[in-house]
Each structure stands twice: as C-alpha cells, then as structure tokens.
Coordinates of C-alpha atoms in Angstrom, one line a residue:
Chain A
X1 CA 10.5 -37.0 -5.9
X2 CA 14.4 -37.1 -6.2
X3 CA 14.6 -33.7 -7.5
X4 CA 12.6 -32.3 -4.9
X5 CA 14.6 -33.8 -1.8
X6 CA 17.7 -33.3 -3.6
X7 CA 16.8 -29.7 -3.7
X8 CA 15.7 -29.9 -0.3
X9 CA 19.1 -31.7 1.1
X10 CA 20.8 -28.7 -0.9
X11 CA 19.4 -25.8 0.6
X12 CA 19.5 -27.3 4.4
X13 CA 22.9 -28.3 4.5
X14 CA 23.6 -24.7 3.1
X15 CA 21.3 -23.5 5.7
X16 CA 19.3 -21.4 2.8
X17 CA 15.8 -20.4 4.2
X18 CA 14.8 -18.8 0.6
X19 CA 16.7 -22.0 -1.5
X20 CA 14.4 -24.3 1.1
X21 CA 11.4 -22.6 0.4
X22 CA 11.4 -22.7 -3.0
X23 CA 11.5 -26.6 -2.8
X24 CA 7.5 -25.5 -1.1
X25 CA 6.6 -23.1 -4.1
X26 CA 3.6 -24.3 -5.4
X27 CA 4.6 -23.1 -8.8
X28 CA 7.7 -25.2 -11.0
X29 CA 10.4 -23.1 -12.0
X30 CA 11.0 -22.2 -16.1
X31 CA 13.2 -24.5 -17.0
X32 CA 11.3 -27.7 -15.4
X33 CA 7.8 -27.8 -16.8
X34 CA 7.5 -31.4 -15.3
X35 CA 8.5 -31.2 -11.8
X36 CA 5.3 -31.5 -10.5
X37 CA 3.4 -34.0 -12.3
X38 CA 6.9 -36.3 -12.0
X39 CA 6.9 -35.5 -8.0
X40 CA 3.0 -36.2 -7.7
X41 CA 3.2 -39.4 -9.7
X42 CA 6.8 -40.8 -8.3
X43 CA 4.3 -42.2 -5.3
X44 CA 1.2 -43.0 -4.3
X45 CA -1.0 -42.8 -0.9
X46 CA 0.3 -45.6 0.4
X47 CA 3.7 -45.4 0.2
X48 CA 4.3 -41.5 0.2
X49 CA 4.8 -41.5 4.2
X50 CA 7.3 -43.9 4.1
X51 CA 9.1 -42.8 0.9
X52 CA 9.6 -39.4 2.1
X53 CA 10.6 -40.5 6.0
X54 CA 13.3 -42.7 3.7
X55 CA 14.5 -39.7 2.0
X56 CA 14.7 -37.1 4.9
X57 CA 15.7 -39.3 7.6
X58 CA 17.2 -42.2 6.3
X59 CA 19.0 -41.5 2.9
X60 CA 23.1 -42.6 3.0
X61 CA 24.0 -39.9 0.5
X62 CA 22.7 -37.2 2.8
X63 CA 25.4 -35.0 4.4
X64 CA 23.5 -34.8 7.3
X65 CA 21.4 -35.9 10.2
X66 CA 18.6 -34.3 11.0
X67 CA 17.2 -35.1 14.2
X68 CA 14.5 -37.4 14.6
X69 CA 11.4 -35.0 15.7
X70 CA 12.6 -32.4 13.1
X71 CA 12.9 -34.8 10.2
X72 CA 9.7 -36.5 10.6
X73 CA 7.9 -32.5 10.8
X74 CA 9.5 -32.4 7.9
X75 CA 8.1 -35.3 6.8
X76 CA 4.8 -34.3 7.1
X77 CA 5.2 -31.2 6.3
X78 CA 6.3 -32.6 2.2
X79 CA 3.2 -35.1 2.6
X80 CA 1.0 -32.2 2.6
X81 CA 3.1 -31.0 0.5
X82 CA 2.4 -33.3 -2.2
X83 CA -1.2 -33.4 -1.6
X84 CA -1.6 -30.2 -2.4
X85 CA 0.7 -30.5 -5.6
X86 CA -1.8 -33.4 -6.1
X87 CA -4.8 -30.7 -5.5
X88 CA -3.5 -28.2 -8.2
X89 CA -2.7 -30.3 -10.8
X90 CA -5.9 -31.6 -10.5
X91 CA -7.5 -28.2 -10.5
X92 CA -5.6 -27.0 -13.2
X93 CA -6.6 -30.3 -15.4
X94 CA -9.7 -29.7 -14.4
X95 CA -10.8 -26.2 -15.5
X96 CA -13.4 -26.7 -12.5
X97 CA -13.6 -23.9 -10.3
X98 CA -14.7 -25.3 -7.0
X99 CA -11.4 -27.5 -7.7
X100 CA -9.5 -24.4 -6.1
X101 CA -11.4 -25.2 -2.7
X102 CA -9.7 -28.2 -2.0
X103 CA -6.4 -26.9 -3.3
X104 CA -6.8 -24.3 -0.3
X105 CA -8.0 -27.1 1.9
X106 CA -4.6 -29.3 1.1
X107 CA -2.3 -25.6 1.1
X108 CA -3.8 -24.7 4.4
X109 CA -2.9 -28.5 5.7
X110 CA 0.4 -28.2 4.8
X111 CA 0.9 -24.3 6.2
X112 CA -0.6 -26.2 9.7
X113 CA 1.7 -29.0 9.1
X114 CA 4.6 -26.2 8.6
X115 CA 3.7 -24.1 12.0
X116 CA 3.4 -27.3 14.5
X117 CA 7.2 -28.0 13.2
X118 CA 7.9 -24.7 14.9
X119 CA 6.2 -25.4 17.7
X120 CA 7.0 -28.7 18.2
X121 CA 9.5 -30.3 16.1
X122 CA 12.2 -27.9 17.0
X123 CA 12.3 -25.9 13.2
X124 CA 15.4 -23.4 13.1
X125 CA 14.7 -19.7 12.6
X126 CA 16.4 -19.8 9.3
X127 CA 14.0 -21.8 7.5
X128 CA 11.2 -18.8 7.9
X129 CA 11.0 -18.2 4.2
X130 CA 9.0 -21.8 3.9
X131 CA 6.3 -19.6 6.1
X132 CA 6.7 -16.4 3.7
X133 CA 5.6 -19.2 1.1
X134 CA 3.5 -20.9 2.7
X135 CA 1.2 -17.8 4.0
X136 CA 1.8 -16.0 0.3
X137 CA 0.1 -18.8 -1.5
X138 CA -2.6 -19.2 1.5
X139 CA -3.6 -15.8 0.7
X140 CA -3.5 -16.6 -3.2
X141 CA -5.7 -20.0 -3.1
X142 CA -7.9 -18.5 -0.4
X143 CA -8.9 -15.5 -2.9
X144 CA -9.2 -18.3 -6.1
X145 CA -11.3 -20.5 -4.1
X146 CA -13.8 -17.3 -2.9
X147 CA -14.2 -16.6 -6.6
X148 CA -14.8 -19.6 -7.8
X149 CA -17.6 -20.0 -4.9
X150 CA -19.0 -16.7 -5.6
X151 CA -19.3 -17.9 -9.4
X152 CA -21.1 -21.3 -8.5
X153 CA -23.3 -20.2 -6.4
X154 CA -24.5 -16.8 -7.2
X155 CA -26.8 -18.0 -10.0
X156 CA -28.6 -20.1 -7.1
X157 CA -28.5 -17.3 -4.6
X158 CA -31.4 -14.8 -4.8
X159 CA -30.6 -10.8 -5.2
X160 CA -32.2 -10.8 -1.1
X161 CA -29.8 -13.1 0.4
X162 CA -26.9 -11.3 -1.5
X163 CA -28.3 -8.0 0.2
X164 CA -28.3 -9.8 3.3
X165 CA -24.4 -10.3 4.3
X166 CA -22.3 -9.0 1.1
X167 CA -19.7 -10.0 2.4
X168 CA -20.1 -12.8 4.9
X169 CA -19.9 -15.8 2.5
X170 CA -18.1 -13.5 -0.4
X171 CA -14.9 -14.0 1.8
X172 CA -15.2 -17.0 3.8
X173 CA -11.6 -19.1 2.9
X174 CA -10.0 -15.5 3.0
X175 CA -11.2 -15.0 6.6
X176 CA -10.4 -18.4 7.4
X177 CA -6.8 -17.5 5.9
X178 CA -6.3 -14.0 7.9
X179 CA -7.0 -16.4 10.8
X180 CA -4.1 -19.2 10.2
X181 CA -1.8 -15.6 9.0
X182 CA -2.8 -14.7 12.4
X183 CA -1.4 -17.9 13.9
X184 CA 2.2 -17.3 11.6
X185 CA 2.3 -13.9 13.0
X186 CA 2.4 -15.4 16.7
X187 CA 4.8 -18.3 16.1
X188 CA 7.1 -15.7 15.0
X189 CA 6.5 -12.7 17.6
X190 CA 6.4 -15.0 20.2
X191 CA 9.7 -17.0 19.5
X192 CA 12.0 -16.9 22.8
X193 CA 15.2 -17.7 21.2
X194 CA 17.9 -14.7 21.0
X195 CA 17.3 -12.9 18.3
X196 CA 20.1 -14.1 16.2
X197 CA 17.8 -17.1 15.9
X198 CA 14.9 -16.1 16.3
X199 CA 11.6 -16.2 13.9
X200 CA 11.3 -12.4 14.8
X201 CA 13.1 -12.3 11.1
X202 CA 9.9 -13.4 10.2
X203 CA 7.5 -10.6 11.3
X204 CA 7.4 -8.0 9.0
X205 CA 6.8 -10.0 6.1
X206 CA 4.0 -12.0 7.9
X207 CA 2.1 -8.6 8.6
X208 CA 2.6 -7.3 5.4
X209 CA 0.5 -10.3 4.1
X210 CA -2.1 -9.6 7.0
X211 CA -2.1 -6.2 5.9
X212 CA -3.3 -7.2 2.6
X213 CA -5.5 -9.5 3.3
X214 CA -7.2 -7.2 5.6
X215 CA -7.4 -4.1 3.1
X216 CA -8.9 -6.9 0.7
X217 CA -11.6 -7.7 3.2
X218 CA -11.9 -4.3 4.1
X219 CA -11.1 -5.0 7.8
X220 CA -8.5 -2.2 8.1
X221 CA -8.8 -1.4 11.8
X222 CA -8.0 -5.4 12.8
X223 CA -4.5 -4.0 11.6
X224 CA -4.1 -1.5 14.2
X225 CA -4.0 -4.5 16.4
X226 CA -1.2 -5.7 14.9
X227 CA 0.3 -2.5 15.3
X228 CA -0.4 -2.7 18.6
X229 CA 1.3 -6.0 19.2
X230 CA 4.6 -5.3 17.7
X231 CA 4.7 -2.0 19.9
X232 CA 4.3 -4.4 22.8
X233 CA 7.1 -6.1 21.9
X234 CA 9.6 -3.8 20.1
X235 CA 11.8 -3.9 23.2
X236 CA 12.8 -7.3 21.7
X237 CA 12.3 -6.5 18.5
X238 CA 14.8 -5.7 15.7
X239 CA 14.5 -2.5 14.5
X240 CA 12.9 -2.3 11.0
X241 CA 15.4 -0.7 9.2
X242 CA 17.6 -3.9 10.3
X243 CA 15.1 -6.0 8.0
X244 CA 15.5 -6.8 3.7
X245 CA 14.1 -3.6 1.9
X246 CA 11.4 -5.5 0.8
X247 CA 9.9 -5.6 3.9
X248 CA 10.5 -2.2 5.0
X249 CA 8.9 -0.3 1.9
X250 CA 5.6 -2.9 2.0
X251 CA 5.4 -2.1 5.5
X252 CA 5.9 1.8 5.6
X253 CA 3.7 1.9 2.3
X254 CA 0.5 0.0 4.5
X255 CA 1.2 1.7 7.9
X256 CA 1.0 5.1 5.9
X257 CA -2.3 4.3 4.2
X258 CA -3.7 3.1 7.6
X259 CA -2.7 6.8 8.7
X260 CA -3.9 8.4 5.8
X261 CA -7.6 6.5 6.2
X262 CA -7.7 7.9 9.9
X263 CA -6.6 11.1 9.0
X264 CA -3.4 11.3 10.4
X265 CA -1.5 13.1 7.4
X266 CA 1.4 13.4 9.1
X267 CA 1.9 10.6 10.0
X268 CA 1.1 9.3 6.9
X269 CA 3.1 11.6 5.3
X270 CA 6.5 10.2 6.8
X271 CA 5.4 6.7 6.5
X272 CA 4.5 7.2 3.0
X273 CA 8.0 9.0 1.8
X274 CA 10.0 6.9 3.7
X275 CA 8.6 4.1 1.4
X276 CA 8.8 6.3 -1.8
X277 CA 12.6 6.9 -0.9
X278 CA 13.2 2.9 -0.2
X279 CA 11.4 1.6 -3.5
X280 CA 13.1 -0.6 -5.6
X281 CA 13.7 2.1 -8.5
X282 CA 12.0 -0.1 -11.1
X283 CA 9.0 -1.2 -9.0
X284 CA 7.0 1.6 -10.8
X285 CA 3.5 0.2 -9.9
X286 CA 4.4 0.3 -6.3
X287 CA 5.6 3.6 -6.8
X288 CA 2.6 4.6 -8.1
X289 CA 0.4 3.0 -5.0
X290 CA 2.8 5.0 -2.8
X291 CA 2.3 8.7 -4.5
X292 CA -1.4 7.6 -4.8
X293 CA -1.7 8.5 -1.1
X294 CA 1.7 10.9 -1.1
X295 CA 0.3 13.2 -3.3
X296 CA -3.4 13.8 -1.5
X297 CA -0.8 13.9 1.9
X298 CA 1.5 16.9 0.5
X299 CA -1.9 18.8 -0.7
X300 CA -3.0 18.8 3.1
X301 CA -0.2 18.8 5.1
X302 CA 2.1 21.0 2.7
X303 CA -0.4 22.8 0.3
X304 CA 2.1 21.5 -2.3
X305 CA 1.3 19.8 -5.7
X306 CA 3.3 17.2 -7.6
X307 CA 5.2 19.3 -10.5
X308 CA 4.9 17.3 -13.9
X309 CA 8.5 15.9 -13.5
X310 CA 7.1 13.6 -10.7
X311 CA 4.0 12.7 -12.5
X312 CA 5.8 11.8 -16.2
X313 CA 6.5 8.2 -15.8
X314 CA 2.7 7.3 -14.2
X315 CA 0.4 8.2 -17.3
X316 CA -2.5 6.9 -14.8
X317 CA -1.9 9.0 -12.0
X318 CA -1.7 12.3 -14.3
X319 CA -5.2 10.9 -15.3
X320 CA -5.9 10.8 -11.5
X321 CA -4.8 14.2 -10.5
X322 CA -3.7 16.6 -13.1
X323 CA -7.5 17.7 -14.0
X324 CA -7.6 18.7 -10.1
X325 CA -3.8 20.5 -9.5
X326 CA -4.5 22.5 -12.9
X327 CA -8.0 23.9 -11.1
X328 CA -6.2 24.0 -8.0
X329 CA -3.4 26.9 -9.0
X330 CA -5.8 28.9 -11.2
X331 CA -8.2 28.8 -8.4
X332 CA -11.3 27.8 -10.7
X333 CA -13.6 26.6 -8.0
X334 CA -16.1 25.4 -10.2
X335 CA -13.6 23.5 -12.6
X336 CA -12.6 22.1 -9.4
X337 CA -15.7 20.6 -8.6
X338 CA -16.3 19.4 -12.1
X339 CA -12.9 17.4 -11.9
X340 CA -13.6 16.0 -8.4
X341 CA -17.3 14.6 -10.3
X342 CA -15.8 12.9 -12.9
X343 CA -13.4 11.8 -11.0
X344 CA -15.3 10.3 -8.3
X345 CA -15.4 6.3 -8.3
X346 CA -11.8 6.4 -9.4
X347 CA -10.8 8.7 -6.2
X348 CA -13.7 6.8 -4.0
X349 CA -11.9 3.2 -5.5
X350 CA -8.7 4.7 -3.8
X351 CA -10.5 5.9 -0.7
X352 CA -8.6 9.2 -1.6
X353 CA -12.1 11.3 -2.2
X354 CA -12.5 12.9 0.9
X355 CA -9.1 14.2 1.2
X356 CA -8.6 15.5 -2.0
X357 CA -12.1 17.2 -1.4
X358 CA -10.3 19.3 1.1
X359 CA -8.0 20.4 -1.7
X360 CA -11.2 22.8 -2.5
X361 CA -9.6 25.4 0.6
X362 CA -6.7 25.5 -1.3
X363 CA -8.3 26.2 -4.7
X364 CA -10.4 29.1 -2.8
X365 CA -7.6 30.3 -0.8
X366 CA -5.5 30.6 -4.8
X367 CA -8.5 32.7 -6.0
X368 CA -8.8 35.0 -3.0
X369 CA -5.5 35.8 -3.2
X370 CA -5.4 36.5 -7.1
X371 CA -8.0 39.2 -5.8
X372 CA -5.8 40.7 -3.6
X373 CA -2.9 40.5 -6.3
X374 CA -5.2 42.1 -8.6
X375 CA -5.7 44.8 -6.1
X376 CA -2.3 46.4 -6.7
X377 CA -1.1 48.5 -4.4
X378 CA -1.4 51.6 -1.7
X379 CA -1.0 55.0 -3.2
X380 CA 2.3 55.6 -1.8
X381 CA 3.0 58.6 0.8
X382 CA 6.5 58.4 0.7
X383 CA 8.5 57.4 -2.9
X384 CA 11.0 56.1 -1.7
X385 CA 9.2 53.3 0.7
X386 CA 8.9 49.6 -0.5
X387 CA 5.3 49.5 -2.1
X388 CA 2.4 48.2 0.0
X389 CA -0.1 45.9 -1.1
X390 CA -3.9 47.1 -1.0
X391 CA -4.9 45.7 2.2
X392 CA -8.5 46.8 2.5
X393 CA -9.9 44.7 0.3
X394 CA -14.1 44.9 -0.5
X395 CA -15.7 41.6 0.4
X396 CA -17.8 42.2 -2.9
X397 CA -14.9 42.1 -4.7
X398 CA -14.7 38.7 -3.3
X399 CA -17.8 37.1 -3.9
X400 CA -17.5 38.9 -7.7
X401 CA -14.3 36.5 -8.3
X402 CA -16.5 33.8 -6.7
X403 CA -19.1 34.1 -9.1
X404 CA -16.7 34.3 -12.0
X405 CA -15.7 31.0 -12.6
X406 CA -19.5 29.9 -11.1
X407 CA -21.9 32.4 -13.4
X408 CA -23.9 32.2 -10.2
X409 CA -24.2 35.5 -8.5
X410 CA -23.3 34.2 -4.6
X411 CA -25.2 36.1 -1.4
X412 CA -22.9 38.0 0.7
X413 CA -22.9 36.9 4.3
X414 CA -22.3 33.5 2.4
X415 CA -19.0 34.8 0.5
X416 CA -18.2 36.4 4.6
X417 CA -18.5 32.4 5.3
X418 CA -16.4 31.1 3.3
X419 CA -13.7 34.2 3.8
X420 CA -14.1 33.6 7.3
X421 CA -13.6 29.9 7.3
X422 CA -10.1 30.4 5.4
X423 CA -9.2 32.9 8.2
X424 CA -9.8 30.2 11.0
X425 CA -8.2 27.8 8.4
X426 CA -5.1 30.2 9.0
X427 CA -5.2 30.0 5.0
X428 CA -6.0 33.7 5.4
X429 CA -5.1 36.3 7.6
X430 CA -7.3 39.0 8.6
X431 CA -10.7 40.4 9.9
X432 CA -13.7 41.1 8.6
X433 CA -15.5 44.6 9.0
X434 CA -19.0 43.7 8.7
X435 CA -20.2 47.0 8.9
X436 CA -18.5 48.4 6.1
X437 CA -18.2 45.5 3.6
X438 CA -15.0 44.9 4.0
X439 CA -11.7 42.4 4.7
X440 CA -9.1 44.0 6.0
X441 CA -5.9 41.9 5.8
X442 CA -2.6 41.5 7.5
X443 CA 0.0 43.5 6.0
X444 CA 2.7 41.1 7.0
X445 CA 1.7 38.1 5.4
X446 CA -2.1 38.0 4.5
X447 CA -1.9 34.3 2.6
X448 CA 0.3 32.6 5.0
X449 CA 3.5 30.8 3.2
X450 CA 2.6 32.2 -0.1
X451 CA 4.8 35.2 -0.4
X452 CA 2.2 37.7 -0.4
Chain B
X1 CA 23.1 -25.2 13.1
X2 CA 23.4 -21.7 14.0
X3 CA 21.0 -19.4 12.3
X4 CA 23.2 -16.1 12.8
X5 CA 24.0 -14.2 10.5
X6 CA 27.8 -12.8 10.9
X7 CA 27.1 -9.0 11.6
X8 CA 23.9 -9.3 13.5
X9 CA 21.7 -7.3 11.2
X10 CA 21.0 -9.5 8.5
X11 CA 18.0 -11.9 9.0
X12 CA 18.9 -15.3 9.3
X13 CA 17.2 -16.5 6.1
X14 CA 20.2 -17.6 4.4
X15 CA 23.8 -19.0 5.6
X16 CA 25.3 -18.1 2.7
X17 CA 26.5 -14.5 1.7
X18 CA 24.5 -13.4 -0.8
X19 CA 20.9 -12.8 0.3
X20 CA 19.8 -11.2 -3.3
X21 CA 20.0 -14.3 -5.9
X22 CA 18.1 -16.7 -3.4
X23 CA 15.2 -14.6 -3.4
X24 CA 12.1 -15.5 -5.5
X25 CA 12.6 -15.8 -9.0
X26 CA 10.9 -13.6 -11.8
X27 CA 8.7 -16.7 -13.1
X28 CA 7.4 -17.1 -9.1
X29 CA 5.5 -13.4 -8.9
X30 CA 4.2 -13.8 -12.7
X31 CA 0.6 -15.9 -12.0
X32 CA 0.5 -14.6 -8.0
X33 CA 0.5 -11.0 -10.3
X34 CA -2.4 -12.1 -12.3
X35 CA -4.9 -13.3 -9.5
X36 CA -3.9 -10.4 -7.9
X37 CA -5.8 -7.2 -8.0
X38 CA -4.4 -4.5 -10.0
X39 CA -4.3 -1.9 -6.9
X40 CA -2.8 -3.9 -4.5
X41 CA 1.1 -3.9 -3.3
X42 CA 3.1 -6.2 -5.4
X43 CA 5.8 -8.2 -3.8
X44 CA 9.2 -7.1 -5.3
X45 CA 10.9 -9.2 -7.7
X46 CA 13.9 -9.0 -5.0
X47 CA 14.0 -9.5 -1.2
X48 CA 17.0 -6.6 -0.7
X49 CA 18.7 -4.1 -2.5
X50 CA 20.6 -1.2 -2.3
X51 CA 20.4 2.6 -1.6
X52 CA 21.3 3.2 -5.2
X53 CA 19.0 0.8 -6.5
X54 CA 15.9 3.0 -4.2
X55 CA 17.5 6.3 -6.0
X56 CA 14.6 8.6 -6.9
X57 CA 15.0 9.8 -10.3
X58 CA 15.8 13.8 -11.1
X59 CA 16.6 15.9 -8.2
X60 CA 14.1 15.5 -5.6
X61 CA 13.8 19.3 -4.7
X62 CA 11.6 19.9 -8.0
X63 CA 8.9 17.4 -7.5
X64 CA 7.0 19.0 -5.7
X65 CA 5.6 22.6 -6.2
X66 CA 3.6 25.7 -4.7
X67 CA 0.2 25.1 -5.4
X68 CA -0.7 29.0 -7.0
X69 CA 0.6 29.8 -10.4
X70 CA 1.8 33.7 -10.1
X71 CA 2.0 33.7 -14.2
X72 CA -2.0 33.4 -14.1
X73 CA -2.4 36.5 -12.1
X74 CA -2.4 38.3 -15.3
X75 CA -4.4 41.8 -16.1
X76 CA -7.1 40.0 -17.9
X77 CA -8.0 38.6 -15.0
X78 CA -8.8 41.8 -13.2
X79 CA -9.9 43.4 -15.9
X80 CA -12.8 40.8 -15.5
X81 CA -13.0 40.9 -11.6
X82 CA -14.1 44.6 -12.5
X83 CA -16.4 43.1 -15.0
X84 CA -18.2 40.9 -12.9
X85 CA -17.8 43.7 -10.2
X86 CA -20.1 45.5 -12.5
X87 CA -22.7 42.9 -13.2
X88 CA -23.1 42.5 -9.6
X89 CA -23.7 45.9 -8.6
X90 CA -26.3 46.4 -11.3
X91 CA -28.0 43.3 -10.1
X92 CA -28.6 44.4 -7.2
X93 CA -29.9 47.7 -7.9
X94 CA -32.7 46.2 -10.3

C-alpha cells in the first residue's frame, strides 16, 4: 500500500489532479504488473480503515497536512478503493462473468465515496481528474457487468420475455451508471467557487461520458437536457474553447451528431468541422467517426462530395461512400439505389441512411442537367453573341434519360413530378409547359450553383 | 492550496506547467479500447495539444468537390438520350 500513498502524497503536494488520479486507475501501469495484488493483500478488512487513516492523516514523512474532514474523505474514498481492487482481481482470477457485477457495485461505491468528498469534505477543484476516472471506468464496468448478465441469463429467459422490454434489463447497471454520471455532472455545474477553483473544469469531460453512455442506450434526446443545462449556466461558464482539446473535439463531435439526427445540418455541419479541424492529427478513428457524419452534412447542406484525397487514409469509409458519390456525379439513378441497398445496415448502423437517401435529388438533379448539356445550344441570330444554351427543353427528353439507366419506360406526368419537385427543391430552375410537353428553363442559371 | 492556474485559461487540473505528460498514459486506453465498441468516440491518448498537432493533412481547399463530373457529359451519352428517345416514341405508337 506504500506505493500507492506514496504516489498519492506525490501528486497532492504537487497539486497534480491527473498524477492523483492515476493513483485511482483501476488498471496498474506497464512497468508494475504487481501493484495491485501487493496493495490488496498489504491489508486486510480489519485493519484497512485504520492503515489508510495512518497513512493519509497521520504519516511523519508527509510534507503536508491535510485537514481533518478532507483526509478522512480521502480515506474512504482509497477504502473503496481497495475493495474494488479486491473486486477485479477477483474477477479477473475468476473468469466468472457475473464477477464483473460486484466489481461495478465496489467502482460505483467508491465514485459515491469520491462525490460526498466534494460535497462535504471540502475536495479542491484541482483534484477533478479522480472524477474523469472514476465516471470513465463506471461507464466501462457498468457495460462488462450488462454483458455478462445478458450472457447468464438469456439461456433461462424465453424468446417472449426478451420481446417484451429489449432493453429494460439489457442495460440496467448502465442506466444506473448514467444516473450517478448525472450526479458528477451536478457536483461540477453546480460548484459556487470562482472559477479559478471551481469543478466547472470538470464539465465537459463529464458530459462527454454522458453523451456516450446515452448514444449506447440509445437515449439521445436525454442529452438535449444537458445541453439545456450548460446554456443555463454559461454566464458562469468558461467558454469551451478555454478547455484541453480533448474535450473540445469529443464534445463538438457529439453535439454535431445530436444535430445531424434531428436534422439540423447546419448546425451539424459547424459542430462537426470544428471537431475535424481540432482532432488530434493521428486520432484517425475519431477522424473517421467525425467525416462519418461530415460527409452526409456537405452532401445536403453543400451538394459537395469528399474528393479521393480526403477519403485515402479511411479504406472503410471509401467502402462506405465511394459506391454512392460515383452514382451521384454520373447521375445513374438506378446505380444509386443499388448502392444505397447494399449498403443499408452499414448506413442504418450509423443512422446515416436517411440522409444520404436525400443524396438521390442530387443524383437526379446531375442527370437532368447532362440532358440539358447534351442539348447544345440555340442556333445563333447574331455570330458574334456569346452562345446560348438550349433552354426549351422536351420533358420526354427527360423521362428518356430517366429510363436509361432504369430500362423501365417511366409515365409522363410522373417524370413532370419529379422535374417539378427539383424546381421547388430550387435544384432546378424553370416552369413547366404542360400543354406543350415541355421545360422551359432559366437562361441565367437553370442548375443553380452548377455553372450552367 | 490554490487551484488556479497562472493565466486563467488553463483548467486547474495540474499545478505544475506541463499539462500534456500527466495525462493518461498509452497502456490506460488499451483494455477500456477493447470493451469498447468499435464505432464509439475514443478518448485521446493526450488530454491537450496543439494547433499544429490538429493540422489537417494536404490543403484543405481540395477535399471536397462539385458533385457532377463535366468529363462524363460526353457525346455518347447523347447519342444514347436520342436512342432511348427513339424507343420511347415507338412505344408509344404501338
């Protein structure tokens, strides 16, 4: 136990919140294999209190004094500590799933044990990192011990109950774990200390674990409440950009997705490339997660498609969309839809399906307008004027590129549908004259932002 | 024990200057990874870094491009239209 409360007198008299909380990591560093089983086994139930109020409290060769209410939260704090160390080694001996249970059980005692020192033991903002830990390997254990329940148990349950509540039981410790999060994330916003010292430091990184744990329980709108709490409070706030990098780019990465599932592209589209920009250069799957969502974004918002130079170092997201951007700019309508089938649980996994299914406009709007190219131009009147594009255009010409790519032979006032949804889409400018079968398009500019 | 940090912005994690080498090591993220799913956010090997560190690779200007392809607006293509053009007519007369 030496090693551990030397570590731990170390990193508080330097007043290092991350050095501190890696004395909580519930995972020994490299280079000492035996740090836990020598902590677990250098006491026993009986004595552990005692040996550990000794060493935080009372020990000569410590450079400093803690005060009395502070040292014994940290007291109990490292006796839950060390029956949780006690729990995993056990569990990990073991090879018995339900073991990971009681290793939440013990983790979540100590993350309680943690948050009444901020409340009432008088812990300094600095020390936040022990809840980064803390809440981090809540989150872990919580998902370990819902597997290994779902394991034991589903050979017992019957395919009926299962139907009944998916994901009631499926989920339980990682509920009860969004709900002790939950209980982090108002210790910190709710700090009244100046904000030199306050636990606001804490914030982001709390609700970027919330954040996960929510898209893992699929739960997604309790995170607008979160969003709505911080707003409440971001006249006392920080600003984000004053936080580590690591919290920004988690957070602008979830707020953007949360935008992009409600169909807010713009929004999502800031969030999301403000977070590309940030990313740690060699953090290439989060990079990836990012243009997951960037790249749908840019086809909406933009009608723009990543070029091959963004796609080279992510082989799976040219898997993901370079079937669909090739369709896209040759305007093959039924490759499209071919792409977007095969596709489909990989895009519906990602939740991207229904926007990229709007990418279908696009493709239609990049035939229609390879019909008007192909039209050529106006017989000109006068030599020497600037040749005009063919602006009368048949709408059976239309419907015949249509049925190109489709071999399906597609009804008129059907092709005057679609043609007329692209106009009200602005994708397309123009009118149709119904009477005589025709479009007739806008001279200046009858595919919007396309240069024709 | 004040837990300000000298210019104000910095969280008061850390006392001491350097933020970067206190933050989690390598070995921490390596089993959290592995229980993790594989489409969820990782946490960065780092807490902080720097602009440069964030730089996107190539010039940013040409990752992104129009979504037509004038090169495929070729004569074949309406030398077909006029093809199919054909076939639909003649259907209909029938």
């Amino acid at each position: 136990m030496d090693v551990v409360f030397e570590d731990f007198r170390k990193a508080y008299g330097e007043g290092d919140g991350y050095g501190l909380s890696m004395t909580l990591c519930p995972i020994p560093p490299n280079d000492q294999p035996d740090r836990f089983p020598n902590f677990y086994r250098s006491t026993n139930f009986q004595h552990v209190q005692k040996d550990f109020k000794y060493r935080i409290l009372h020990d000569a060769a410590s450079p400093f004094k803690l005060p009395i209410e502070e040292g014994n939260g940290w007291v109990e704090v490292y006796f839950t500590y060390w029956k949780a160390i006690g729990e995993i080694l056990n569990a990990e001996a073991s090879n018995e799933k339900a073991s990971w249970v009681k290793v939440y059980e013990a983790w979540k005692d100590m993350t309680n044990a943690l948050l009444r020192g901020y409340t009432n033991c008088g812990f300094e903002a600095w020390t936040v990192p022990c809840l980064y830990m803390a809440g981090k390997y809540l989150r872990v254990f919580a998902i370990k011990a819902d597997d290994a329940a779902g394991t034991s148990t589903a050979s017992v349950k019957t395919f009926q109950e299962d139907d009944f509540n998916p994901e009631g039981e499926k989920n339980e410790k990682l509920e009860d774990a969004a709900r002790i999060l939950n209980k982090i994330f108002t210790t910190c916003l709710s700090d009244r200390a100046p904000l030199e010292e306050s636990r606001k430091w804490g914030i982001y990184n709390i609700i970027n674990l919330l954040f996960k744990t929510y898209f893992r329980l699929n739960s997604i709108s309790l995170s607008k409440n979160i969003l709505n709490a911080i707003q409440a409070y971001r006249g006392d706030m920080p600003t984000l950009d004053a936080f580590p990098k690591s919290h920004q780019v988690t957070f602008k990465y979830y707020v953007g997705v949360i935008n992009f599932l409600e169909e807010r592209y713009e929004d999502a589209e800031k969030h999301l490339t403000e977070a590309w920009l940030l990313c740690h250069k060699d953090s290439i799957k989060n990079k990836e997660l990012i243009l997951t969502y960037l790249i749908p974004c840019h086809l909406l918002t933009t009608h723009t498609l990543p070029s091959l130079a963004l796609l080279e170092p992510y082989p799976r997201l040219q898997k993901l969309f370079l079937p669909l951007s090739r369709c896209i700019k040759k305007g093959d309508l039924s490759g499209f839809d071919a792409a977007l089938v095969a596709g489909e649980n990989e895009f519906t996994k990602r939740r991207i399906y229904l926007t990229l299914e709007r990418g279908r406009d696009i493709a239609l709007r990049n035939l229609l307008r390879k019909v008007f190219i192909a039209g050529g131009f106006e017989e000109a009147k006068d030599p020497s004027a600037a040749p005009v594009r063919r602006t009368r255009i048949p709408v059976a010409e239309f419907g015949a590129a249509i049925s190109l790519g489709s071999q399906e032979v597609m009804e008129m006032d059907e092709v005057e549908c679609l043609i007329a949804n692209m106009i009200y889409k602005n994708l397309m400018k123009g009118y149709i004259a119904r009477e005589r079968g025709i479009v007739v398009l806008s001279k200046g500019g009858a595919f919007p932002g396309t240069g024709v | 024990m004040s837990a300000a940090p000298a210019s104000g912005t910095a969280p008061p994690t850390t006392k001491a200057t350097s933020t970067d080498k206190n933050a989690d090591s390598p070995k921490e993220t390596k089993p959290a990874a592995a229980l993790e799913e594989d489409d969820e956010f990782e946490d960065f090997p780092v807490e902080n870094w720097t602009q440069e560190e964030a730089e996107v690779p190539a010039d940013n200007t040409h990752l992104w491009e129009e979504s037509w392809d004038d090169d495929d607006t070729s004569e074949d293509f309406s030398a077909q239209l006029k093809e199919e053009l054909k076939k639909v007519e003649a259907g209909k007369k029938r």
